Coordinates of C-alpha atoms and ligand atoms in Angstrom, one line a residue:
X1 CA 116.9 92.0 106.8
X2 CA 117.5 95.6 107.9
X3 CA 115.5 96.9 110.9
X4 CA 116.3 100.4 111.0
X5 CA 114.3 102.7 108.1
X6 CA 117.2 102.3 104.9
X7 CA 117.3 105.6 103.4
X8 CA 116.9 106.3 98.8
X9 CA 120.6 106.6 98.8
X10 CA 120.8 103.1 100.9
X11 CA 118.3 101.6 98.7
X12 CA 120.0 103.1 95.4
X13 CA 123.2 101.9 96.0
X14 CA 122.3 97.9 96.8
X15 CA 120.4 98.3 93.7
X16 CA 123.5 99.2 92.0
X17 CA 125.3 96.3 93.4
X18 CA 122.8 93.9 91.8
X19 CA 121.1 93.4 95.5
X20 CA 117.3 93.3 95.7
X21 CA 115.1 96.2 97.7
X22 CA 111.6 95.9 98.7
X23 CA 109.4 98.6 97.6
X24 CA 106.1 100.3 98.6
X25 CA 103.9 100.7 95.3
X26 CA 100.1 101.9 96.1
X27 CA 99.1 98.2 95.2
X28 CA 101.1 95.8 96.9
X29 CA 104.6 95.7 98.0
X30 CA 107.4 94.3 94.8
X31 CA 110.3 93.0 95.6
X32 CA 112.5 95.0 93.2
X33 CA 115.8 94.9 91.0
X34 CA 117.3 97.3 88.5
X35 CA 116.2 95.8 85.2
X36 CA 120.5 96.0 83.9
X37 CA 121.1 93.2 86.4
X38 CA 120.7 90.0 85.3
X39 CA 121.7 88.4 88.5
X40 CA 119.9 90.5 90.5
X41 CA 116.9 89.6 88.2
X42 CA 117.5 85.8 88.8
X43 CA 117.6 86.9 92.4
X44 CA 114.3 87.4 92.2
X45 CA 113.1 84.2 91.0
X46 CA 115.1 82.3 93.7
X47 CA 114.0 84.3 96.3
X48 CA 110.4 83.7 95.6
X49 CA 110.6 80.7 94.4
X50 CA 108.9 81.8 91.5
X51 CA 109.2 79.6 88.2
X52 CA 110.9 81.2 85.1
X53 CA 108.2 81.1 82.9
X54 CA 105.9 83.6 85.0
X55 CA 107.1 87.2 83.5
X56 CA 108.0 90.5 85.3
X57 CA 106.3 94.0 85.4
X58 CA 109.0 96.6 84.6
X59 CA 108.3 100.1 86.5
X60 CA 109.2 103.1 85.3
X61 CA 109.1 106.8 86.7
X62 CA 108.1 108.5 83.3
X63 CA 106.8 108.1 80.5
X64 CA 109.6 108.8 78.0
X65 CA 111.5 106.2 80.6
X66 CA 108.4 103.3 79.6
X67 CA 109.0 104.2 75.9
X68 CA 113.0 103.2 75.6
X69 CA 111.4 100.0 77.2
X70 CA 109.1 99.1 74.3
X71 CA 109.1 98.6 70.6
X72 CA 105.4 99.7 69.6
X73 CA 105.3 102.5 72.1
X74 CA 101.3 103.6 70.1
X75 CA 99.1 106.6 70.5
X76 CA 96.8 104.5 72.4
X77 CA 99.1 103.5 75.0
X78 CA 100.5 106.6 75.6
X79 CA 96.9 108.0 75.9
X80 CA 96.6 105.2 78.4
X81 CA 99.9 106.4 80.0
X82 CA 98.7 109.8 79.9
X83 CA 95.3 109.2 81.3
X84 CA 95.9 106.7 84.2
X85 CA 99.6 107.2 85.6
X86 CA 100.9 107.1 87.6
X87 CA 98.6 104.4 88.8
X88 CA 97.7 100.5 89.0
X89 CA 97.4 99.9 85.7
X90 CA 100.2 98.1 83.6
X91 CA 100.6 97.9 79.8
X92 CA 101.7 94.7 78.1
X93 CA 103.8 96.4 74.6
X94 CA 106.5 94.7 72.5
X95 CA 109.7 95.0 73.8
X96 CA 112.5 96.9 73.1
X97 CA 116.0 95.7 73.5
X98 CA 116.9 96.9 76.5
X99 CA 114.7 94.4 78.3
X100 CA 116.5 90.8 78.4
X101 CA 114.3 87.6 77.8
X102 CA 114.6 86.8 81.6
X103 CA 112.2 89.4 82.4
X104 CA 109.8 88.6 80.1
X105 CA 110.4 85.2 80.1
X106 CA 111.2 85.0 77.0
X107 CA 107.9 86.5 75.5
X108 CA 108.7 89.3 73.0
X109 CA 106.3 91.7 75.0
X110 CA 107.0 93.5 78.7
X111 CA 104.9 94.6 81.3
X112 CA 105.1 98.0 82.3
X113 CA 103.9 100.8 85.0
X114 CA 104.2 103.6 86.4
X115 CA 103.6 103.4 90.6
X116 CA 101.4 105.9 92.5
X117 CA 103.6 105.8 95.3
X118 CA 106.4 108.8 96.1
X119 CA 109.0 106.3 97.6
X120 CA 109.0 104.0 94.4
X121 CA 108.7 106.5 91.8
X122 CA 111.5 108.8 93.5
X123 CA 114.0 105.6 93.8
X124 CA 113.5 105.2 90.0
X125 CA 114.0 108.6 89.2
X126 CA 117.4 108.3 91.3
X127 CA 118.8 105.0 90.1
X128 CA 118.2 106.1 86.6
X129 CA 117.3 102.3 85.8
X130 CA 113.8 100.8 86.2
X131 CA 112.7 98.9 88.4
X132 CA 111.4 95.0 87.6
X133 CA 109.3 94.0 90.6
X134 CA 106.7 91.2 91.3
X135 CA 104.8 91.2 94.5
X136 CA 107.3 90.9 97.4
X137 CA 105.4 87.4 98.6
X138 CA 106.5 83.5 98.4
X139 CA 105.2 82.5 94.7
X140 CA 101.6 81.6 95.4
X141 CA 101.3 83.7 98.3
X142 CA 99.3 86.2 99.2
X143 CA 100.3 89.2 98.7
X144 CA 101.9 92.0 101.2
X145 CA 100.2 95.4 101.3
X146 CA 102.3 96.4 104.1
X147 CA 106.2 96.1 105.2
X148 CA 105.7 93.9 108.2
X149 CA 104.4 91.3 105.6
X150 CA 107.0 91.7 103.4
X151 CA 109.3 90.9 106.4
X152 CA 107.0 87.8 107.7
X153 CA 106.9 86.5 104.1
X154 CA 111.0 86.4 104.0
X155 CA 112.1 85.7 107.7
X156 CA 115.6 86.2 107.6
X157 CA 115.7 87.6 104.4
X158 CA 119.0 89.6 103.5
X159 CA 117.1 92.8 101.5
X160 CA 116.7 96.1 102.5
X161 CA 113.0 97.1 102.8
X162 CA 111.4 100.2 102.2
X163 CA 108.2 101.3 104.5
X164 CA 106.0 103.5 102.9
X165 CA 102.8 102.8 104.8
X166 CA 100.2 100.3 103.7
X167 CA 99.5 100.5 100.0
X168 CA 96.0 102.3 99.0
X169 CA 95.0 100.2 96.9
X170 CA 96.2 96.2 98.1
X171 CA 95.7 94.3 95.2
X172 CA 97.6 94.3 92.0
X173 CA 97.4 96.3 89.1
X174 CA 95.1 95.8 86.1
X175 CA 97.2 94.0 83.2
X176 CA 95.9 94.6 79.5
X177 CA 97.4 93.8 76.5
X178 CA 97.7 96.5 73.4
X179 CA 98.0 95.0 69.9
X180 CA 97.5 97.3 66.8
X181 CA 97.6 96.4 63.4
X182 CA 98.0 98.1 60.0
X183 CA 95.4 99.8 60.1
X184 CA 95.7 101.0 63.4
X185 CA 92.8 99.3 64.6
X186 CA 94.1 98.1 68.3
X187 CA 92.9 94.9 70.5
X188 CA 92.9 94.9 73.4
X189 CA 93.2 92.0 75.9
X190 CA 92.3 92.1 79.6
X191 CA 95.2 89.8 81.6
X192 CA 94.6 90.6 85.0
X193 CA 91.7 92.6 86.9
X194 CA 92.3 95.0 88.7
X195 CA 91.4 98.7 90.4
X196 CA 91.1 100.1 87.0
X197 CA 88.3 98.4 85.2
X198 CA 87.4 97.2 81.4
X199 CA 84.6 99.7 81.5
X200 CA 86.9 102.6 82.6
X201 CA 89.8 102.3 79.9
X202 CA 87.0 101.7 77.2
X203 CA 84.9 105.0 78.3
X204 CA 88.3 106.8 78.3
X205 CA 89.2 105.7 75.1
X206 CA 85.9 106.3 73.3
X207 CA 85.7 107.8 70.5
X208 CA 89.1 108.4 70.2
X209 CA 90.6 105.4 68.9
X210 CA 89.5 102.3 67.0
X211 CA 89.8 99.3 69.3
X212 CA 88.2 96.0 70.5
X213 CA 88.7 94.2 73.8
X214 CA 89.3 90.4 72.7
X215 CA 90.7 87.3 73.9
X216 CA 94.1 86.8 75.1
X217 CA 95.9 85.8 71.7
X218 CA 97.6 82.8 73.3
X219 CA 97.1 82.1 77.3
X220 CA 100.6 82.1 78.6
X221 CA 100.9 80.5 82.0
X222 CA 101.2 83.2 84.6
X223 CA 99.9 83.5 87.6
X224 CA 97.8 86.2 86.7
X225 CA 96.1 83.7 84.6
X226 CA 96.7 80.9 86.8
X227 CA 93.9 79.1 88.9
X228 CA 95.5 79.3 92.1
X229 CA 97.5 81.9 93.6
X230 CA 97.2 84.3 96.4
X231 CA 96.7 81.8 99.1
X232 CA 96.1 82.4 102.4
X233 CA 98.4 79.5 105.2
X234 CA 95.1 78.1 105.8
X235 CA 92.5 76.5 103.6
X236 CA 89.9 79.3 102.6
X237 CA 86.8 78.4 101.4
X238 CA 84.0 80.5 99.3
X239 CA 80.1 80.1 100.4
X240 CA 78.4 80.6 97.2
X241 CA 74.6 78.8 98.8
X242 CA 73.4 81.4 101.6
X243 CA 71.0 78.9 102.7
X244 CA 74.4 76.9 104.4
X245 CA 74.8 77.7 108.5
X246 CA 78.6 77.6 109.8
X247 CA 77.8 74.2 111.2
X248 CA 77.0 73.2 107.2
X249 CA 79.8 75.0 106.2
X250 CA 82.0 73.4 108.6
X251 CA 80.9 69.5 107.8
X252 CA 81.5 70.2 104.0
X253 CA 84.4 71.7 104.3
X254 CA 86.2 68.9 106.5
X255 CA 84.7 66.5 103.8
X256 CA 85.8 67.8 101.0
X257 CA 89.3 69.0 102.3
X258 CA 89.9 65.7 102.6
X259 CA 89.5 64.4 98.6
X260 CA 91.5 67.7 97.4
X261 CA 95.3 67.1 96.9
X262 CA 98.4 67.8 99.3
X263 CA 99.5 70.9 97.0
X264 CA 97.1 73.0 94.4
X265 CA 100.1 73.9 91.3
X266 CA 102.5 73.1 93.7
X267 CA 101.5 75.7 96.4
X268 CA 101.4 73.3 99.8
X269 CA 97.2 73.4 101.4
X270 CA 97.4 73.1 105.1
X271 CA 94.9 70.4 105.4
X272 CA 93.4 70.3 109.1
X273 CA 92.7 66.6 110.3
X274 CA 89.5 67.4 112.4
X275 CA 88.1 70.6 111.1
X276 CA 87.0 72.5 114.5
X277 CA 87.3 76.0 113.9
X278 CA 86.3 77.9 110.9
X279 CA 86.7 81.8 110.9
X280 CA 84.2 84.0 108.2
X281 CA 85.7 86.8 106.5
X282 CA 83.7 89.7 106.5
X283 CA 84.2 92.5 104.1
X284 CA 83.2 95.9 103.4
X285 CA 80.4 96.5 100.9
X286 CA 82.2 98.6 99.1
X287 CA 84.6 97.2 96.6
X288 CA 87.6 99.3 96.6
X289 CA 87.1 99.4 100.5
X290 CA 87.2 95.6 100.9
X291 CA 90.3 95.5 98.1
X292 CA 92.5 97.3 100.5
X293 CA 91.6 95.1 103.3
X294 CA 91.5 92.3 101.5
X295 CA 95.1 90.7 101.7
X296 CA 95.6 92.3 105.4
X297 CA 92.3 90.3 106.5
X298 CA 93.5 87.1 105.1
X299 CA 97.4 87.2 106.5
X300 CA 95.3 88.6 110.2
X301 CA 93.0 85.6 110.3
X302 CA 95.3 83.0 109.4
X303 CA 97.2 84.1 112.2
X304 CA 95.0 82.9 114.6
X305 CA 96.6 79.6 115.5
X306 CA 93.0 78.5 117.0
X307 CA 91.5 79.3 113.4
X308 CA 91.5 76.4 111.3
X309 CA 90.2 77.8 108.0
X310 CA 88.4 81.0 106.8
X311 CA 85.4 81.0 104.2
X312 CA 83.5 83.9 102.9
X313 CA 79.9 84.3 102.0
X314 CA 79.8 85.2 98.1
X315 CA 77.0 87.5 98.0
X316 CA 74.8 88.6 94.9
X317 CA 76.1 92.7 94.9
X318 CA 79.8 90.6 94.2
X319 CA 78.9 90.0 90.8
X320 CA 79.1 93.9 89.9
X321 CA 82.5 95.3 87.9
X322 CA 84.1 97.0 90.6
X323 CA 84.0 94.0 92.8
X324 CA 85.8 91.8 89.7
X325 CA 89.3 92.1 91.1
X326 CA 89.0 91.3 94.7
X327 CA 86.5 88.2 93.6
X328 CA 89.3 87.1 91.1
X329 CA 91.3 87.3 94.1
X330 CA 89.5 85.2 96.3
X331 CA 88.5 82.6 93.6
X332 CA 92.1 81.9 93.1
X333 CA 93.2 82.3 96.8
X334 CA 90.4 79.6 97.7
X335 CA 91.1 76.2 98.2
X336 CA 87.3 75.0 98.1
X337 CA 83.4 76.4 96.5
X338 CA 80.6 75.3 98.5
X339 CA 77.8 76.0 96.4
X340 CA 75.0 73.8 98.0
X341 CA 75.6 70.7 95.8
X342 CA 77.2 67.6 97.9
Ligands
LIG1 O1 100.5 95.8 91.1 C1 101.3 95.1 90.6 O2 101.2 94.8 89.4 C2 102.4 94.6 91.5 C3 103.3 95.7 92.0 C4 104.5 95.3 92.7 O3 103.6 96.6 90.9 N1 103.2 93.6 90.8 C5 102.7 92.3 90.5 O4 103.7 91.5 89.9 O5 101.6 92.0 90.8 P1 103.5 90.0 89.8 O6 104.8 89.5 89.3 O7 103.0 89.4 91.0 O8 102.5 89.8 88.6 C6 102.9 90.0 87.3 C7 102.0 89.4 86.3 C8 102.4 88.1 85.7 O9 102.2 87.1 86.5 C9 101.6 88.1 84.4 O10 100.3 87.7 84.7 C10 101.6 89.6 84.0 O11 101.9 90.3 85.2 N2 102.6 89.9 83.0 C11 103.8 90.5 83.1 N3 104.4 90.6 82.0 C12 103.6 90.1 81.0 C13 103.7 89.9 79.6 N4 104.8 90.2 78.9 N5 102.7 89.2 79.0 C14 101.6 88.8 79.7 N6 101.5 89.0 81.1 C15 102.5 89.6 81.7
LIG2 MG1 102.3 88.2 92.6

């Protein structure tokens, strides 16, 4: 791994040569190849350790560069284009040719984005070639929101990576899928929350197009979708009865630690033998606040070799929309609900 600050031209021509760069997007870092490299895309996979089936988001610096990419390139996702990139939200279209089955894997329909963030979107716009990217984190992991993680996540890694500051935003995009049929009467499917809410992209598409949000047509096994993911190297746990004191908290946890499995879909839990020191994570009140701290807090506390486990108090005002992603997060990071009944 590269200490020294690689420079586009660096980053563009291991890209060419089927290597993999870390990028800074304004959600969370991606651990990027060009999307005409197959090896470099299998790359990916190895390197995080990330099963075949889970499909890649495809970024793109334009819009005319996203519709060469799809199939069904409709009025309503180019209004969504249009309206909210660059920006965290990704579009899930049929795909065109140009994008092989390993990227999708093997679903006829792509992932695709354009990043708010200068450093990706001007490495696109050099290469020529988008850019396939996951989060830039061991599968299961947390992800990074800054380039120190990226490098703590792959010690001894052998990719060049990019600093562009901590991302704005720190956890992934929104993921929707756009269907339309004859009629052009669309459905749309909500895969993954994020920064950009259901309530947004239906006030912005109001009264312009004919559309429904519905179910996800078949639930394909991704993490997005998963019920773990995002985890912290310590067990965290979510509070859900305010009436429990740390002392509580602590007895239950070291309990019921002890009944769960060594490894949640195959990501390893760190199961403390005698639970003595549990760590609360506190969190702004305000939602996209607390989403950009969110990842940062978790990797921080976890640090703390005296900190055994971290739990967080879910509080009534977390049931609002904005605070839908970072909850999804944590539901999925968490090893454990306490919610009073033992
Ligand atoms: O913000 C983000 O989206 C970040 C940055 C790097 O852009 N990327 C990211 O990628 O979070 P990743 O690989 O960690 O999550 C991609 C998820 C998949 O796990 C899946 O849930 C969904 O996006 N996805 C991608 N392509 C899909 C497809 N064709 N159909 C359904 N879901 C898809
Ligand atoms: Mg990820």
């Amino acid at each position: 791994m590269e200490s020294s600050k690689p420079t586009l031209e660096e980053a563009v021509q291991q890209l060419k040569l089927g290597q993999l760069v870390a990028i800074p997007t304004e959600t969370v870092y991606g651990l990027a190849a060009a999307i005409d490299s197959e090896s470099a895309i299998e790359k990916i996979f190895t390197t995080k350790k990330r099963p075949f089936f889970d499909p890649l988001i495809v970024h793109v610096s334009s819009k005319s560069m996203a519709k060469k990419m799809t199939k069904d390139w409709s009025p309503l996702a180019d209004f969504l284009a249009e309206h909210f990139w660059p920006g965290p939200l990704t579009l899930v279209l049929p795909k065109s040719s140009l994008i092989s089955p390993l990227i999708t894997s093997g679903l006829q329909t792509v992932g695709i984005r354009m990043p708010k963030h200068s450093l990706a979107l001007s490495l696109i716009d050099l290469l020529g070639v988008p850019l396939a990217a996951p989060s830039a984190n061991r599968f299961g992991r947390t992800s990074p929101t800054t380039a120190e993680h990226v490098r703590s996540e792959f010690p001894g890694g052998s990719f060049l990576i990019m600093d562009g500051g901590p991302c704005e935003v720190g956890l992934e995009s929104t993921v929707i899928s756009v269907q339309r049929d004859e009629k052009d009467f669309y459905g749309l499917s909500l895969l993954r929350a994020g920064q950009v809410t259901e309530s947004e992209i239906e006030q912005s598409l109001k009264p312009k197009f004919k559309f429904q949000f519905v179910e996800p047509a078949d639930k394909i096994a991704a993490p997005g979708q998963m019920k773990h993911h995002y985890m912290p190297e310590i067990p965290l746990i979510l509070v859900a009865d305010e009436t429990l004191t740390e002392t509580q908290i602590l007895e239950q946890t070291q309990t019921q630690l002890a009944q769960l499995p060594d490894e949640i879909e195959s990501v390893q839990i760190r199961k403390p033998k005698n639970l003595q020191k549990i760590q609360e994570i506190h969190l702004p009140p305000d939602a996209a606040l607390a989403s950009r701290c969110l990842y940062s807090e978790l990797r921080r506390l976890s640090e703390n070799i005296s900190v055994q486990a971290l739990y967080f108090r879910i509080q009534a005002f977390h049931s609002s929309e904005d605070w839908q992603a970072p909850m999804d997060r944590l539901r999925k990071a968490a090893s454990l609900v306490l919610n009073g009944k033992t």
